[in-house]
XYZ file of C-alpha atoms in Angstrom:
486
model
C 0.240 0.127 0.018
C 1.170 3.075 -0.786
C 2.119 5.176 2.465
C 2.691 9.128 1.920
C 4.500 9.628 5.588
C 6.984 6.993 4.208
C 7.335 9.509 1.309
C 7.260 12.428 3.031
C 9.936 11.559 5.714
C 12.325 10.017 2.843
C 12.504 13.402 1.732
C 14.596 15.209 3.499
C 15.674 18.751 3.618
C 19.133 18.069 2.398
C 17.944 16.313 -0.188
C 15.220 18.846 -1.417
C 17.319 21.617 -1.422
C 20.555 20.114 -3.182
C 17.272 19.628 -6.203
C 16.636 22.814 -6.393
C 18.755 24.782 -4.782
C 20.511 25.918 -8.040
C 17.146 28.336 -8.587
C 17.053 28.967 -4.793
C 20.760 30.549 -5.189
C 20.957 32.393 -7.948
C 17.140 34.447 -5.978
C 18.649 34.588 -2.576
C 22.001 36.267 -4.130
C 19.947 38.578 -6.591
C 18.115 39.954 -3.686
C 21.068 40.716 -1.894
C 22.823 42.606 -4.295
C 20.301 43.953 -5.637
C 17.206 44.124 -3.427
C 15.000 45.901 -5.728
C 14.609 43.740 -8.332
C 12.350 41.814 -5.207
C 10.655 44.375 -3.598
C 7.075 44.751 -3.167
C 5.390 48.377 -5.371
C 7.092 51.480 -4.610
C 4.756 52.366 -1.800
C 4.679 49.721 -0.143
C 7.397 50.591 2.602
C 10.438 51.747 2.154
C 13.385 49.490 3.148
C 13.428 45.907 1.341
C 11.617 43.725 4.312
C 9.422 40.525 4.576
C 6.334 42.349 5.252
C 4.967 42.734 1.293
C 3.354 46.482 2.850
C 2.603 48.312 5.214
C -0.273 47.285 7.064
C -1.211 50.311 7.997
C -0.022 54.127 7.692
C 2.992 54.546 9.853
C 3.431 57.324 12.251
C 7.137 56.867 12.935
C 9.927 55.957 10.437
C 12.316 55.347 12.917
C 12.904 54.791 16.455
C 15.726 55.906 18.855
C 15.679 53.984 22.176
C 17.490 55.870 25.093
C 17.875 52.600 27.678
C 18.594 53.431 30.580
C 20.339 50.255 31.472
C 19.676 48.594 35.291
C 16.252 50.217 36.235
C 16.175 54.278 36.779
C 14.282 55.358 40.063
C 11.195 56.568 38.938
C 10.781 58.355 42.808
C 13.288 60.524 42.175
C 12.600 61.989 38.664
C 9.635 61.567 37.423
C 6.753 59.824 40.208
C 5.853 62.256 42.360
C 5.351 61.520 46.397
C 4.936 64.533 48.489
C 2.923 62.377 51.169
C 6.017 60.209 51.458
C 7.724 63.289 54.148
C 5.573 61.854 56.739
C 6.258 57.866 55.890
C 10.280 58.791 56.439
C 11.432 55.600 57.547
C 7.883 53.980 59.259
C 7.168 50.505 57.296
C 6.209 50.070 54.043
C 1.995 49.065 55.220
C 1.613 45.091 54.571
C -1.941 46.140 51.967
C 0.184 48.241 49.873
C 2.621 44.894 49.374
C -0.074 42.705 49.596
C 2.380 39.753 49.515
C 4.336 40.758 46.628
C 7.581 39.012 46.235
C 10.936 40.904 46.677
C 14.072 40.431 45.524
C 16.387 37.939 47.845
C 18.518 41.343 47.990
C 15.676 42.716 51.029
C 13.896 39.447 51.454
C 15.964 39.308 54.720
C 15.285 42.562 56.241
C 13.667 42.439 59.248
C 11.414 45.848 58.366
C 11.226 47.868 55.105
C 11.521 51.368 56.224
C 10.396 54.097 53.523
C 12.565 56.991 51.804
C 11.107 59.430 50.149
C 13.397 61.526 47.674
C 15.603 64.452 48.382
C 15.121 65.981 45.345
C 12.587 68.971 44.921
C 9.881 68.892 42.258
C 8.311 71.583 40.077
C 6.247 71.074 37.713
C 6.551 72.287 34.236
C 5.330 72.454 30.426
C 1.666 73.406 29.911
C -0.079 70.494 31.855
C 2.183 70.994 34.913
C 3.910 68.110 34.577
C 5.968 67.618 37.884
C 9.157 67.133 37.203
C 12.417 66.414 39.377
C 15.046 69.051 40.064
C 17.625 66.280 39.182
C 16.261 67.445 35.291
C 16.175 71.182 34.584
C 16.757 70.553 31.129
C 14.375 67.915 30.265
C 12.120 70.081 32.598
C 12.124 72.595 29.175
C 11.263 70.223 26.513
C 8.368 68.342 28.215
C 5.818 69.448 26.194
C 7.425 67.901 23.883
C 7.305 63.638 25.792
C 4.435 61.790 26.398
C 5.678 61.171 30.524
C 3.974 57.218 31.109
C 4.425 56.369 34.685
C 2.185 52.948 34.768
C 4.430 50.617 33.156
C 5.067 47.595 34.419
C 6.262 44.263 34.138
C 7.473 40.665 34.744
C 10.386 39.782 36.105
C 11.774 41.052 39.344
C 15.716 40.462 38.738
C 18.180 42.910 35.301
C 19.027 39.554 33.147
C 15.108 38.630 32.794
C 13.924 42.628 32.637
C 16.196 43.533 30.537
C 15.757 40.568 28.194
C 12.256 40.556 28.224
C 11.402 44.130 27.280
C 14.047 44.205 24.302
C 13.274 40.487 22.962
C 9.276 40.143 24.426
C 10.851 36.807 26.421
C 12.675 36.730 29.793
C 13.402 33.630 28.257
C 17.066 34.272 26.048
C 17.458 33.473 22.185
C 13.932 35.540 20.872
C 14.303 38.560 18.163
C 14.896 41.741 19.222
C 12.851 44.854 18.967
C 15.212 46.037 16.769
C 15.369 42.491 14.405
C 12.143 42.522 14.080
C 12.314 45.665 12.674
C 15.031 45.516 10.226
C 13.081 41.957 9.080
C 10.145 43.076 8.744
C 11.077 46.279 6.582
C 14.156 46.880 6.124
C 15.750 50.073 6.029
C 15.692 52.130 3.166
C 19.876 53.126 3.808
C 21.379 50.161 1.815
C 25.074 51.539 3.628
C 24.436 51.087 7.295
C 22.626 48.786 9.210
C 19.187 49.026 9.800
C 20.353 48.275 13.631
C 22.419 50.151 15.299
C 23.632 49.390 19.203
C 25.679 52.465 21.033
C 26.834 51.478 24.293
C 27.569 54.469 26.101
C 30.678 54.773 28.569
C 29.854 53.708 32.167
C 29.966 56.764 34.389
C 33.110 56.593 37.469
C 32.252 54.506 40.424
C 28.793 53.848 39.052
C 27.216 49.661 40.136
C 26.589 47.755 36.958
C 25.360 44.886 35.206
C 26.854 43.600 32.009
C 25.022 43.761 28.591
C 24.677 40.669 26.306
C 24.487 41.016 22.743
C 21.677 38.538 22.533
C 19.442 41.584 23.730
C 20.463 43.771 20.059
C 20.777 39.726 18.602
C 18.140 38.205 15.906
C 17.188 35.109 17.782
C 16.029 32.409 15.298
C 15.669 35.485 12.719
C 18.510 35.247 9.980
C 21.715 36.770 11.485
C 22.214 39.801 9.171
C 18.962 41.376 11.267
C 21.037 41.063 14.669
C 22.273 45.078 15.431
C 25.919 45.854 14.943
C 27.172 47.495 17.948
C 29.756 50.203 17.261
C 32.626 51.055 19.063
C 33.956 54.093 21.312
C 37.490 53.516 20.522
C 39.314 52.586 17.689
C 38.180 51.478 14.162
C 33.442 51.477 15.034
C 34.040 47.882 14.038
C 35.984 45.475 14.208
C 38.265 45.124 10.669
C 36.735 47.928 9.074
C 40.001 49.210 7.989
C 41.532 47.521 5.458
C 44.803 46.455 6.767
C 48.475 47.543 5.497
C 48.758 46.984 1.592
C 44.919 46.416 0.733
C 43.284 49.344 -1.155
C 39.550 49.598 -2.029
C 39.850 47.906 -5.221
C 42.219 44.907 -4.526
C 39.097 43.929 -1.172
C 36.411 44.143 -4.074
C 38.348 41.635 -6.573
C 38.373 39.609 -2.994
C 34.995 40.017 -1.664
C 33.806 39.000 -5.555
C 36.040 35.973 -5.207
C 34.101 35.275 -1.577
C 30.215 35.546 -3.089
C 31.147 32.911 -5.441
C 32.255 30.969 -3.680
C 29.366 31.538 -1.257
C 27.392 30.936 -4.299
C 28.500 27.624 -5.351
C 27.808 26.390 -1.728
C 24.761 27.313 -1.235
C 24.139 26.136 -4.637
C 24.869 22.807 -3.487
C 22.815 23.057 0.392
C 20.658 25.760 0.005
C 21.596 27.382 3.588
C 19.641 30.568 4.553
C 22.437 31.554 6.377
C 24.533 31.461 3.614
C 22.729 33.941 1.916
C 22.763 36.037 5.076
C 26.685 36.150 5.159
C 27.005 37.472 1.302
C 24.071 40.021 2.982
C 26.569 41.035 5.644
C 30.114 40.932 3.966
C 28.407 43.367 1.256
C 26.771 45.821 4.381
C 30.096 45.478 5.504
C 32.564 46.547 2.703
C 29.821 49.837 2.349
C 31.234 50.379 5.753
C 33.778 51.148 5.184
C 32.800 54.590 3.176
C 29.865 55.219 5.471
C 30.699 55.037 9.199
C 33.878 56.530 9.019
C 31.898 59.531 7.457
C 29.007 58.864 10.621
C 31.043 58.920 13.438
C 32.953 62.139 12.167
C 30.797 65.205 13.624
C 33.402 67.617 12.920
C 30.670 68.769 10.547
C 28.550 69.733 13.246
C 28.032 73.414 14.214
C 29.614 74.570 17.290
C 25.571 75.703 18.269
C 24.245 71.754 18.224
C 27.772 70.887 19.982
C 27.285 72.743 22.826
C 23.396 71.988 22.857
C 24.639 68.527 23.387
C 26.473 69.235 26.104
C 30.738 69.170 26.862
C 31.332 65.726 26.360
C 29.513 65.882 23.247
C 33.036 65.424 22.139
C 33.961 62.396 23.478
C 32.907 59.011 21.804
C 31.295 56.765 23.695
C 29.847 59.659 25.826
C 26.571 59.552 26.168
C 26.179 63.006 24.646
C 28.181 61.987 22.200
C 25.672 58.426 21.526
C 23.106 60.887 21.141
C 24.588 63.139 18.508
C 25.995 59.470 15.889
C 22.013 58.396 17.195
C 20.725 61.818 15.611
C 23.282 61.286 12.904
C 21.573 57.692 12.000
C 18.468 58.553 12.098
C 19.412 61.303 9.264
C 20.708 58.606 7.098
C 17.988 56.042 7.383
C 18.708 53.913 9.889
C 15.382 52.435 11.189
C 16.457 51.384 14.900
C 19.117 53.090 17.124
C 19.498 51.590 20.983
C 21.935 53.855 23.000
C 22.620 51.592 26.375
C 23.216 53.892 29.595
C 23.818 51.912 32.548
C 24.714 52.175 36.282
C 21.306 53.356 37.540
C 21.545 49.950 39.545
C 20.983 52.215 43.224
C 20.874 49.815 46.111
C 22.683 51.944 48.253
C 23.892 55.739 48.179
C 21.027 56.582 45.892
C 21.288 59.795 45.818
C 25.122 60.721 45.365
C 25.155 58.189 41.621
C 21.726 59.338 40.672
C 22.997 62.911 40.546
C 26.181 61.575 38.203
C 24.208 59.878 36.288
C 20.997 62.773 35.525
C 24.578 65.216 34.959
C 25.547 62.944 32.015
C 22.043 62.432 30.626
C 19.954 64.931 31.236
C 20.732 67.433 28.900
C 21.521 65.155 26.043
C 18.261 63.790 26.404
C 16.605 66.904 25.701
C 18.810 67.379 22.935
C 18.392 65.113 20.814
C 14.600 66.058 21.025
C 15.105 69.183 20.746
C 17.685 68.658 17.308
C 15.218 66.429 16.168
C 12.142 69.009 16.393
C 14.479 71.688 14.470
C 15.320 69.118 11.812
C 11.430 68.351 11.355
C 12.602 64.835 12.377
C 10.552 64.769 15.151
C 7.635 63.885 13.804
C 7.869 60.754 12.253
C 11.117 59.838 15.132
C 10.281 57.805 17.461
C 12.648 58.273 21.206
C 11.615 56.143 23.821
C 13.148 56.595 27.056
C 13.218 54.236 30.419
C 15.082 51.001 31.384
C 13.918 47.235 32.232
C 12.019 48.265 35.732
C 11.556 50.550 38.698
C 12.996 50.950 42.098
C 10.894 50.463 45.216
C 9.721 53.332 47.596
C 11.547 50.768 50.722
C 15.167 51.851 51.179
C 17.625 48.896 50.674
C 19.959 48.905 53.930
C 20.855 52.004 55.945
C 18.733 54.800 55.897
C 19.163 58.328 56.689
C 17.538 62.216 55.945
C 20.316 62.405 53.092
C 21.207 58.388 51.784
C 19.729 55.508 50.692
C 19.250 52.628 48.217
C 16.813 51.317 46.472
C 15.504 48.101 45.273
C 14.423 46.716 41.869
C 10.924 47.571 41.567
C 8.867 45.534 38.659
C 5.015 46.862 39.510
C 5.136 50.290 38.516
C 8.169 52.580 36.776
C 8.613 55.439 34.130
C 8.767 55.967 30.563
C 8.813 58.837 28.073
C 7.546 58.942 24.547
C 8.196 62.009 22.136
C 7.312 61.630 18.451
C 6.311 59.654 16.000
C 3.159 60.229 16.140
C 2.790 60.381 20.038
C 1.015 62.749 22.177
C 3.121 65.714 23.061
C 2.825 67.412 26.431
C 0.253 64.477 28.453
C 1.021 62.351 31.498
C 0.111 59.124 31.109
C -1.091 56.365 33.900
C -1.284 56.810 37.979
C 0.696 54.843 41.178
C -0.865 54.892 44.716
C 0.932 57.280 47.471
C 3.595 54.955 47.675
C 4.376 54.430 43.668
C 4.059 50.877 44.589
C 0.801 49.743 42.840
C -0.820 50.841 39.678
C -3.933 52.333 40.152
C -4.347 54.209 36.875
C -4.252 53.060 33.018
C -1.936 50.240 33.200
C 0.928 49.543 30.437
C 2.093 46.273 30.264
C 5.587 45.963 28.273
C 4.046 43.642 25.469
C 1.517 47.256 25.199
C 4.693 48.944 24.597
C 6.217 46.655 22.424
C 2.722 46.427 20.045
C 2.443 50.338 20.818
C 5.713 50.705 18.810
C 5.310 48.572 16.410
C 1.268 49.999 15.064
C 3.218 53.912 15.037
C 5.858 52.262 12.766
C 2.664 51.153 10.465
C 2.807 47.295 12.100
C -0.145 44.612 13.311
C 2.231 43.009 16.131
C -0.351 40.413 15.580
C 0.785 40.121 11.620
C 4.592 39.977 11.644
C 5.243 36.676 12.427
C 8.059 33.784 11.852
C 7.329 30.265 12.115
C 10.232 28.202 13.763
C 10.463 24.889 15.214
C 6.652 24.354 14.606
C 4.522 28.003 15.296
C 4.065 30.962 14.782
C 6.401 33.159 16.621
C 5.757 37.031 17.158
C 7.756 40.075 19.218
C 4.518 40.101 21.722
C 4.276 36.355 22.339
C 0.248 35.551 22.792
C -0.229 39.297 23.847
C -0.225 42.713 23.991
C -3.039 46.009 23.094
C -1.933 49.133 21.225
C -2.421 52.179 23.502
C -4.273 54.332 21.784
C -4.489 57.207 24.846
C -0.523 57.722 23.279
C -1.026 58.053 19.577
C -2.180 61.535 18.079
C-alpha cells in the first residue's frame, strides 16, 4: 500500500534543497546584490523587508531608544509623591505590598522603611508635569514628551527583565525589537545597518550589570538582522579599516571571489544563512565608507555641539552617542538603541543618581530639540526608559540624606517623544507609594505592540515560523495604547 507519510520522511531537507538549490541560490544572491529586484510595490514600505506592505499608514519611520539599563528610580525623577515625607522611616504597609514578591537582596530585612526622595520637584509645561530638580533640561522640553508612569513588567531581576523588554520574552533566544523591524520592514539605507547599538561609557563609580549581545541579537531570524554594536575607540567596527597593502579595489576583488564561493556553496546546500553571510560581507564593504563619515562630527555646527553638552566630543560618552543617533536617523537607520548603564542604585542613590542625570539630562533634551528643529521629530520615535523601576522602601541603611532602592517591576516610568505620540501629556497613575499601578496600566507587551503600531505594523501579523509555531515579538499578548497616539 502507498504510504505517503513514509515517502515524505524520506525526502529530507537536504535532498530537497539539493534538487532545487541552483534556482534558490541565484534568487537569494540576486536579492542581496539588488534588493529592489524583489521588492513589492514602490509605495509598500521604504525598505526591503519581509512584509510586502505595511499594515496601515505609519506615524514613525525610525526609532531611537535611549535605554537606561539597570532600572532608574521613578521616585526620584518622574513620579512625585509629596506625601511620603510624612512616612520617612515608617514601614511600608502590608496592604500596599499585599504579599508581592521581593528580591533576595531585601527579603532578609526585618523591616521595609520608606525612603522619600531627597530631591525637589516642580511643575513644568502647559499641563504642569512634575519633574525632579535632577532633570532641568528635560523639564524644558516636557511639552514635547508623553510621560507614562504606569509601566509594569513581570521580571524582578535584571537579566530576565532586560531580556523581556528587549525581546518580548524572559527566556534568551528570541529576536530583539530591532531585529524584528529589520526583518519586517528593512531599511531605506543600504550603506548602514538597519539596527545599530551604541553602548555609552559607564560613569565613574557606577554599579552596573553586564550587557549581552543577545539583547540586540536576531534569535531565530537570519543573522543579518542582528544589531551592529559600534565601538567607542579604534575602528567603530572591528576590521573596518583595510590592512596595510590592501586598498578598496583589492578588497572589492576579494569580496567578489568570496561571493562566488558562497554562491557555489549556497547552490549545493541551500542554507539561507549563506545568503545572510553574503549580505553581511556586502554591508561591511559599504560600511567602510559610510561609517567613518557617520562618526566624524567635525561638520556639526558649534551651536549644535553646545546643545548636547561638554561631553559631546568625547567618543563613547552618552552625549556623543545621542548625537550619533540623530545622524543615523538622518541617514535612514531604522532602529538605534543607546544604552546608558549604572542606574542600579541599591545604596548611595542620591550621590550616584546625580552623576548619571548630569550625564543624561542635557543630551536627552538636546536630541529632542535637534530632531524638532530639523523637522524630524514628527516621524522619529524617541523612547526613554529601563527594564523596571525602584522600590519606595530603602535597601540597607536609611538616613535623611542617603538611601538605596531595590528592583521594582510593579510600576516604573518611561517617556516618549515624536513619532505619532501625544506631546505634553502624563499617562497612568500609581498609588501614594509608587508601588502599584492605579490607572491605565501599560505592560511591556503593550509597549512593544504600540511601538510596532506607530511604525505601521500590526504586532499580531509580524510573525516568523520556527520549530513548528509562529512567533511574534508580543507572544500572544499586547494591546496598542491608543490614548498615547496622536
